[in-house]
Amino acid sequence: MIKATYKTRQQDLLLSFLKETAGTHFTAEDVKKHFEGSENPLGNATIYRQLEKLVADGRLVKYVIDEKSAACFEYTGESVKDDSQTHHFHIKCEKCGALIHLDCEELDHLVSHLKENHGITLNPLRTVFYGICDKCSKNETSN
């Protein structure tokens, strides 16, 4: 039996928001805040249900950074079959908590080295580097 899919007004509103935020990370709380006070507020259950559906559809990537932080999401658009196009590594600033994309060819060499020499395949959805971002570093040196 094929499960029927249907579109709702809430789905359309959420997709519009996601398209506006393409390329950035957001949490379910960010979505909730965006719609609070609008003429079309979305309930928590609707937000979480729709985000998980979009993850399952391949239109959102879900990152679980650590047990202390809320999961964050990134809109990828239509379902992407080539994981290498959407999965990249991140660094989390230990001062401000910013999550920063690491699109760096040097990391590709590290990934290849680990696979070829150690038999380890890194999972970019679960691999996060920790450090201090440039903005926080500059703030520390100016104080």
Coordinates of C-alpha atoms in Angstrom, one line a residue:
M1 CA 0.0 0.0 0.0
I2 CA 1.4 3.4 -1.0
K3 CA 1.1 6.1 1.7
A4 CA -0.6 9.2 0.4
T5 CA 1.2 12.5 0.7
Y6 CA -0.6 15.8 1.0
K7 CA 0.4 19.4 1.3
T8 CA -0.8 21.6 4.0
R9 CA -0.7 25.4 4.5
Q10 CA 1.8 24.8 7.3
Q11 CA 4.1 22.8 5.1
D12 CA 4.0 25.6 2.5
L13 CA 4.8 28.2 5.1
L14 CA 7.6 26.2 6.6
L15 CA 9.1 25.5 3.1
S16 CA 9.1 29.2 2.3
F17 CA 11.0 29.9 5.5
L18 CA 13.5 27.1 4.8
K19 CA 14.1 28.4 1.3
E20 CA 14.9 31.8 2.8
T21 CA 17.4 30.3 5.2
A22 CA 19.1 28.0 2.7
G23 CA 22.8 27.6 3.5
T24 CA 22.4 28.4 7.2
H25 CA 21.8 26.3 10.3
F26 CA 18.7 26.6 12.4
T27 CA 17.0 24.8 15.2
A28 CA 13.3 24.0 15.7
E29 CA 13.3 26.8 18.3
D30 CA 14.5 29.2 15.5
V31 CA 11.5 28.1 13.4
K32 CA 9.1 28.6 16.3
K33 CA 10.4 32.1 17.0
H34 CA 10.1 33.0 13.3
F35 CA 6.4 32.1 13.2
E36 CA 5.5 33.4 16.7
G37 CA 3.4 36.5 16.6
S38 CA 2.7 36.0 12.9
E39 CA -0.8 35.5 11.6
N40 CA 0.2 31.9 10.9
P41 CA 1.9 30.6 14.0
L42 CA 3.1 26.9 13.9
G43 CA 2.8 24.6 16.9
N44 CA 5.7 22.7 18.3
A45 CA 4.3 19.3 17.2
T46 CA 3.8 20.6 13.7
I47 CA 7.3 22.0 13.5
Y48 CA 9.0 18.9 14.8
R49 CA 6.9 16.5 12.6
Q50 CA 7.5 18.5 9.5
L51 CA 11.3 18.9 10.1
E52 CA 11.6 15.1 10.6
K53 CA 9.6 14.5 7.5
L54 CA 11.9 16.8 5.5
V55 CA 14.9 15.0 6.9
A56 CA 13.5 11.7 5.8
D57 CA 12.8 13.1 2.4
G58 CA 16.4 14.3 2.1
R59 CA 15.5 18.0 1.9
L60 CA 16.9 18.8 5.3
V61 CA 20.1 17.6 6.9
K62 CA 19.9 17.1 10.7
Y63 CA 23.1 17.7 12.8
V64 CA 23.3 16.4 16.4
I65 CA 26.3 18.3 17.6
D66 CA 26.4 17.1 21.2
E67 CA 24.1 16.1 24.0
K68 CA 24.0 19.7 25.4
S69 CA 22.9 21.4 22.2
A70 CA 19.6 21.3 20.3
A71 CA 19.8 19.5 17.0
C72 CA 20.2 21.9 14.1
F73 CA 19.1 21.6 10.5
E74 CA 20.2 22.8 7.2
Y75 CA 17.9 23.1 4.1
T76 CA 19.4 21.4 1.1
G77 CA 16.5 21.9 -1.3
E78 CA 15.2 19.0 -3.3
S79 CA 16.3 15.5 -2.3
V80 CA 20.0 15.1 -2.9
K81 CA 21.3 11.7 -3.8
D82 CA 25.1 12.6 -3.7
D83 CA 25.9 12.9 0.0
S84 CA 29.2 14.6 -0.8
Q85 CA 27.3 17.6 -2.0
T86 CA 25.5 18.3 1.3
H87 CA 27.6 16.7 4.0
H88 CA 30.5 18.7 5.2
F89 CA 32.3 19.1 8.5
H90 CA 31.7 21.8 11.1
I91 CA 33.5 23.5 13.9
K92 CA 31.6 24.7 17.0
C93 CA 33.0 27.8 18.8
E94 CA 33.5 27.0 22.4
K95 CA 32.9 30.6 23.4
C96 CA 29.8 31.8 21.4
G97 CA 28.4 28.4 20.3
A98 CA 28.4 29.3 16.6
L99 CA 28.4 26.4 14.2
I100 CA 30.6 27.1 11.2
H101 CA 30.9 25.1 7.9
L102 CA 34.3 23.7 7.2
D103 CA 34.6 23.5 3.4
C104 CA 38.3 22.8 3.2
E105 CA 40.2 20.6 0.8
E106 CA 42.7 19.7 3.5
L107 CA 39.9 17.9 5.3
D108 CA 39.2 15.9 2.2
H109 CA 42.9 14.7 2.4
L110 CA 42.3 13.8 6.1
V111 CA 39.2 11.8 5.2
S112 CA 41.0 10.0 2.4
H113 CA 44.0 9.3 4.7
L114 CA 41.8 7.8 7.5
K115 CA 40.0 5.6 5.0
E116 CA 43.0 4.4 3.1
N117 CA 45.5 4.0 6.0
H118 CA 43.3 3.2 8.9
G119 CA 40.1 1.8 7.5
I120 CA 38.0 4.5 9.1
T121 CA 35.1 6.3 7.3
L122 CA 34.3 9.6 9.0
N123 CA 30.6 10.5 9.3
P124 CA 30.4 14.2 8.5
L125 CA 27.0 14.4 10.2
R126 CA 28.6 13.3 13.5
T127 CA 32.0 14.9 13.2
V128 CA 32.4 18.3 14.7
F129 CA 35.6 20.1 15.5
Y130 CA 35.8 22.4 18.5
G131 CA 37.7 25.6 18.8
I132 CA 37.4 29.4 19.1
C133 CA 36.1 31.3 16.1
D134 CA 37.9 34.3 14.7
K135 CA 35.4 36.8 16.2
C136 CA 35.8 35.4 19.7
S137 CA 39.6 35.2 19.3
K138 CA 39.7 38.9 18.3
N139 CA 37.5 39.8 21.3
E140 CA 39.9 38.0 23.6
T141 CA 42.9 39.8 22.3
S142 CA 41.3 43.2 22.4
N143 CA 40.3 42.8 26.2

